[in-house]
C-alpha cells in the first residue's frame, strides 16, 4: 500500500486554465498528491489561481504518515510556512483538505486560523478514504475562519482511485 501511495503523481502541466479568473483562489495541502490532484482539477475548472499550504514538519513517506497521524490523532495544529498570498483580493476561496484520523489535516487547521477575517467567501473540498461527508471538519474550518461555507464537496479516494463524491450546499 505504501509503495502504491508513494508512487502517485500529479502532472500539473496538463491544467491549462489555471489563473484565468483572478477573483477565485484554490488553496490546498496535500501529503501524498491526492488532494493536490483534486485542487488542480478544481482550479482548472474554475480558472482560479492556486496556492499550496506547505508544512514545516516532515510529512513525506512512511515516517511522515506516522508523524502526521500523531498530529491528526491529537487534533493539533502543524507549523506551516507563512502564507504569501493576498487572501482579501479574492472574491471566493476554495480550500481543499485531506482528512487525517477522521478530522481536518493539521496544516489546514493552522492555515484557517491564520486566515481568519481575510477570506470573503469560502467552500471546501475534503479528500479522505472513507464514506463520510466530514461535515465536522467543514464546521471546524468555518469556526476557524469565522464564516460559513457556501458548499462542501467530500471525495472518497482510496490509494489514488477516486470512488465517490458527496456534496452539501448551505
mmCIF file of C-alpha atoms in Angstrom:
data_model
loop_
_atom_site.group_PDB
_atom_site.id
_atom_site.type_symbol
_atom_site.label_atom_id
_atom_site.label_comp_id
_atom_site.label_asym_id
_atom_site.label_seq_id
_atom_site.Cartn_x
_atom_site.Cartn_y
_atom_site.Cartn_z
ATOM 1 C CA UNK A 1 0.000 0.000 0.000
ATOM 2 C CA UNK A 2 2.762 2.474 0.922
ATOM 3 C CA UNK A 3 4.604 1.861 -2.356
ATOM 4 C CA UNK A 4 1.397 2.458 -4.309
ATOM 5 C CA UNK A 5 0.683 5.632 -2.348
ATOM 6 C CA UNK A 6 4.200 6.983 -2.690
ATOM 7 C CA UNK A 7 4.263 6.434 -6.447
ATOM 8 C CA UNK A 8 1.145 8.569 -7.064
ATOM 9 C CA UNK A 9 1.986 11.655 -9.147
ATOM 10 C CA UNK A 10 0.197 14.731 -10.467
ATOM 11 C CA UNK A 11 1.103 16.291 -13.822
ATOM 12 C CA UNK A 12 0.341 19.969 -13.194
ATOM 13 C CA UNK A 13 1.280 20.892 -16.779
ATOM 14 C CA UNK A 14 -1.965 19.429 -18.105
ATOM 15 C CA UNK A 15 -4.111 22.010 -16.282
ATOM 16 C CA UNK A 16 -4.126 24.907 -18.765
ATOM 17 C CA UNK A 17 -6.994 27.034 -17.400
ATOM 18 C CA UNK A 18 -5.460 27.856 -14.005
ATOM 19 C CA UNK A 19 -5.052 31.567 -13.248
ATOM 20 C CA UNK A 20 -7.526 32.949 -15.768
ATOM 21 C CA UNK A 21 -10.020 34.179 -13.157
ATOM 22 C CA UNK A 22 -8.164 36.428 -10.711
ATOM 23 C CA UNK A 23 -11.225 36.653 -8.439
ATOM 24 C CA UNK A 24 -11.007 32.985 -7.399
ATOM 25 C CA UNK A 25 -8.389 31.041 -5.486
ATOM 26 C CA UNK A 26 -7.963 27.354 -4.644
ATOM 27 C CA UNK A 27 -5.848 26.649 -1.562
ATOM 28 C CA UNK A 28 -4.689 23.122 -0.738
ATOM 29 C CA UNK A 29 -2.438 20.933 1.363
ATOM 30 C CA UNK A 30 -1.501 17.504 0.077
ATOM 31 C CA UNK A 31 0.806 14.960 1.634
ATOM 32 C CA UNK A 32 0.512 12.195 -0.976
ATOM 33 C CA UNK A 33 -0.795 14.098 -4.023
ATOM 34 C CA UNK A 34 -4.437 13.014 -3.852
ATOM 35 C CA UNK A 35 -5.647 16.401 -2.614
ATOM 36 C CA UNK A 36 -3.215 18.170 -4.949
ATOM 37 C CA UNK A 37 -4.826 16.495 -7.954
ATOM 38 C CA UNK A 38 -8.283 17.413 -6.669
ATOM 39 C CA UNK A 39 -7.182 21.027 -6.113
ATOM 40 C CA UNK A 40 -5.681 21.321 -9.596
ATOM 41 C CA UNK A 41 -8.844 19.898 -11.149
ATOM 42 C CA UNK A 42 -10.971 22.412 -9.217
ATOM 43 C CA UNK A 43 -8.687 25.354 -10.074
ATOM 44 C CA UNK A 44 -8.648 24.329 -13.727
ATOM 45 C CA UNK A 45 -12.445 24.048 -13.872
ATOM 46 C CA UNK A 46 -12.855 27.458 -12.194
ATOM 47 C CA UNK A 47 -9.912 29.165 -13.890
ATOM 48 C CA UNK A 48 -8.751 30.015 -10.364
ATOM 49 C CA UNK A 49 -5.306 30.818 -9.045
ATOM 50 C CA UNK A 50 -3.807 28.058 -6.885
ATOM 51 C CA UNK A 51 -1.828 28.157 -3.633
ATOM 52 C CA UNK A 52 -0.182 25.279 -1.771
ATOM 53 C CA UNK A 53 -0.006 25.233 2.034
ATOM 54 C CA UNK A 54 3.453 23.955 2.975
ATOM 55 C CA UNK A 55 4.104 22.311 6.327
ATOM 56 C CA UNK A 56 7.458 22.850 8.004
ATOM 57 C CA UNK A 57 7.208 19.424 9.678
ATOM 58 C CA UNK A 58 8.223 16.180 7.969
ATOM 59 C CA UNK A 59 5.154 14.844 6.103
ATOM 60 C CA UNK A 60 6.616 12.728 3.287
ATOM 61 C CA UNK A 61 6.797 8.960 3.052
ATOM 62 C CA UNK A 62 6.028 6.297 5.631
ATOM 63 C CA UNK A 63 7.626 8.188 8.508
ATOM 64 C CA UNK A 64 5.609 11.264 7.532
ATOM 65 C CA UNK A 65 2.452 9.153 7.617
ATOM 66 C CA UNK A 66 3.070 8.236 11.255
ATOM 67 C CA UNK A 67 4.126 11.765 12.198
ATOM 68 C CA UNK A 68 1.012 13.275 10.579
ATOM 69 C CA UNK A 69 -1.133 10.631 12.266
ATOM 70 C CA UNK A 70 0.135 11.872 15.613
ATOM 71 C CA UNK A 71 -0.953 15.414 14.764
ATOM 72 C CA UNK A 72 -4.265 14.121 13.461
ATOM 73 C CA UNK A 73 -4.996 11.952 16.485
ATOM 74 C CA UNK A 74 -4.433 14.860 18.895
ATOM 75 C CA UNK A 75 -6.140 17.453 16.642
ATOM 76 C CA UNK A 76 -3.048 19.649 16.888
ATOM 77 C CA UNK A 77 -2.082 22.430 14.529
ATOM 78 C CA UNK A 78 1.080 21.847 12.480
ATOM 79 C CA UNK A 79 3.589 24.600 11.714
ATOM 80 C CA UNK A 80 3.368 25.878 8.133
ATOM 81 C CA UNK A 81 5.351 28.305 6.027
ATOM 82 C CA UNK A 82 3.941 31.809 6.362
ATOM 83 C CA UNK A 83 1.289 32.165 3.644
ATOM 84 C CA UNK A 84 2.445 34.606 0.955
ATOM 85 C CA UNK A 85 -0.922 35.140 -0.696
ATOM 86 C CA UNK A 86 -3.182 38.213 -0.612
ATOM 87 C CA UNK A 87 -6.375 36.477 0.502
ATOM 88 C CA UNK A 88 -8.593 39.613 0.686
ATOM 89 C CA UNK A 89 -8.003 40.244 -3.029
ATOM 90 C CA UNK A 90 -10.064 37.151 -3.944
ATOM 91 C CA UNK A 91 -13.865 37.155 -4.019
ATOM 92 C CA UNK A 92 -14.085 33.405 -3.395
ATOM 93 C CA UNK A 93 -11.657 30.838 -1.980
ATOM 94 C CA UNK A 94 -11.941 27.058 -2.258
ATOM 95 C CA UNK A 95 -9.972 25.141 0.367
ATOM 96 C CA UNK A 96 -9.010 21.556 -0.487
ATOM 97 C CA UNK A 97 -8.000 19.492 2.523
ATOM 98 C CA UNK A 98 -7.220 15.893 3.361
ATOM 99 C CA UNK A 99 -8.813 14.225 6.344
ATOM 100 C CA UNK A 100 -6.394 12.811 8.914
ATOM 101 C CA UNK A 101 -7.676 10.382 11.567
ATOM 102 C CA UNK A 102 -11.297 11.384 10.813
ATOM 103 C CA UNK A 103 -10.615 15.129 11.236
ATOM 104 C CA UNK A 104 -9.162 18.131 9.432
ATOM 105 C CA UNK A 105 -5.487 17.835 8.432
ATOM 106 C CA UNK A 106 -3.253 19.778 10.821
ATOM 107 C CA UNK A 107 -1.614 22.149 8.264
ATOM 108 C CA UNK A 108 -5.054 23.219 7.002
ATOM 109 C CA UNK A 109 -6.172 23.830 10.577
ATOM 110 C CA UNK A 110 -3.186 26.155 11.026
ATOM 111 C CA UNK A 111 -3.860 27.900 7.711
ATOM 112 C CA UNK A 112 -7.526 28.506 8.545
ATOM 113 C CA UNK A 113 -6.668 30.012 11.926
ATOM 114 C CA UNK A 114 -4.125 32.349 10.277
ATOM 115 C CA UNK A 115 -6.600 33.337 7.535
ATOM 116 C CA UNK A 116 -9.426 34.353 9.881
ATOM 117 C CA UNK A 117 -11.007 37.612 8.747
ATOM 118 C CA UNK A 118 -9.105 37.670 5.438
ATOM 119 C CA UNK A 119 -11.370 35.460 3.304
ATOM 120 C CA UNK A 120 -14.669 36.850 1.972
ATOM 121 C CA UNK A 121 -16.424 33.672 0.831
ATOM 122 C CA UNK A 122 -15.368 30.026 1.029
ATOM 123 C CA UNK A 123 -16.236 26.484 0.067
ATOM 124 C CA UNK A 124 -14.435 23.230 0.865
ATOM 125 C CA UNK A 125 -13.354 20.075 -0.878
ATOM 126 C CA UNK A 126 -12.358 17.283 1.509
ATOM 127 C CA UNK A 127 -10.447 14.186 0.408
ATOM 128 C CA UNK A 128 -10.459 11.001 2.508
ATOM 129 C CA UNK A 129 -10.623 7.211 2.285
ATOM 130 C CA UNK A 130 -13.984 6.506 3.946
ATOM 131 C CA UNK A 131 -17.627 7.080 3.021
ATOM 132 C CA UNK A 132 -18.191 10.023 5.404
ATOM 133 C CA UNK A 133 -19.188 13.565 4.475
ATOM 134 C CA UNK A 134 -16.929 15.050 7.184
ATOM 135 C CA UNK A 135 -19.181 17.991 7.951
ATOM 136 C CA UNK A 136 -17.339 18.072 11.308
ATOM 137 C CA UNK A 137 -14.144 19.139 9.527
ATOM 138 C CA UNK A 138 -16.057 21.723 7.476
ATOM 139 C CA UNK A 139 -17.692 23.055 10.658
ATOM 140 C CA UNK A 140 -14.240 23.355 12.257
ATOM 141 C CA UNK A 141 -12.951 25.281 9.245
ATOM 142 C CA UNK A 142 -15.994 27.579 9.426
ATOM 143 C CA UNK A 143 -15.260 28.277 13.095
ATOM 144 C CA UNK A 144 -11.544 28.875 12.486
ATOM 145 C CA UNK A 145 -12.220 31.221 9.549
ATOM 146 C CA UNK A 146 -15.150 32.985 11.222
ATOM 147 C CA UNK A 147 -17.544 32.471 8.296
ATOM 148 C CA UNK A 148 -19.996 29.982 6.876
ATOM 149 C CA UNK A 149 -19.149 27.877 3.844
ATOM 150 C CA UNK A 150 -21.204 28.107 0.676
ATOM 151 C CA UNK A 151 -20.640 24.461 -0.265
ATOM 152 C CA UNK A 152 -18.940 21.245 0.834
ATOM 153 C CA UNK A 153 -17.697 18.528 -1.510
ATOM 154 C CA UNK A 154 -16.481 15.294 0.046
ATOM 155 C CA UNK A 155 -14.437 12.918 -2.120
ATOM 156 C CA UNK A 156 -13.552 9.337 -1.260
ATOM 157 C CA UNK A 157 -10.133 8.379 -2.613
ATOM 158 C CA UNK A 158 -8.500 5.017 -1.919
ATOM 159 C CA UNK A 159 -4.816 4.812 -2.947
ATOM 160 C CA UNK A 160 -5.335 7.200 -5.846
ATOM 161 C CA UNK A 161 -8.637 5.784 -7.081
ATOM 162 C CA UNK A 162 -11.435 8.338 -6.724
ATOM 163 C CA UNK A 163 -14.568 6.365 -5.855
ATOM 164 C CA UNK A 164 -17.362 8.562 -4.590
ATOM 165 C CA UNK A 165 -18.315 12.215 -4.266
ATOM 166 C CA UNK A 166 -20.877 13.638 -1.847
ATOM 167 C CA UNK A 167 -21.961 17.253 -1.586
ATOM 168 C CA UNK A 168 -23.704 19.579 0.830
ATOM 169 C CA UNK A 169 -24.984 23.054 -0.047
ATOM 170 C CA UNK A 170 -25.873 25.580 2.614
#
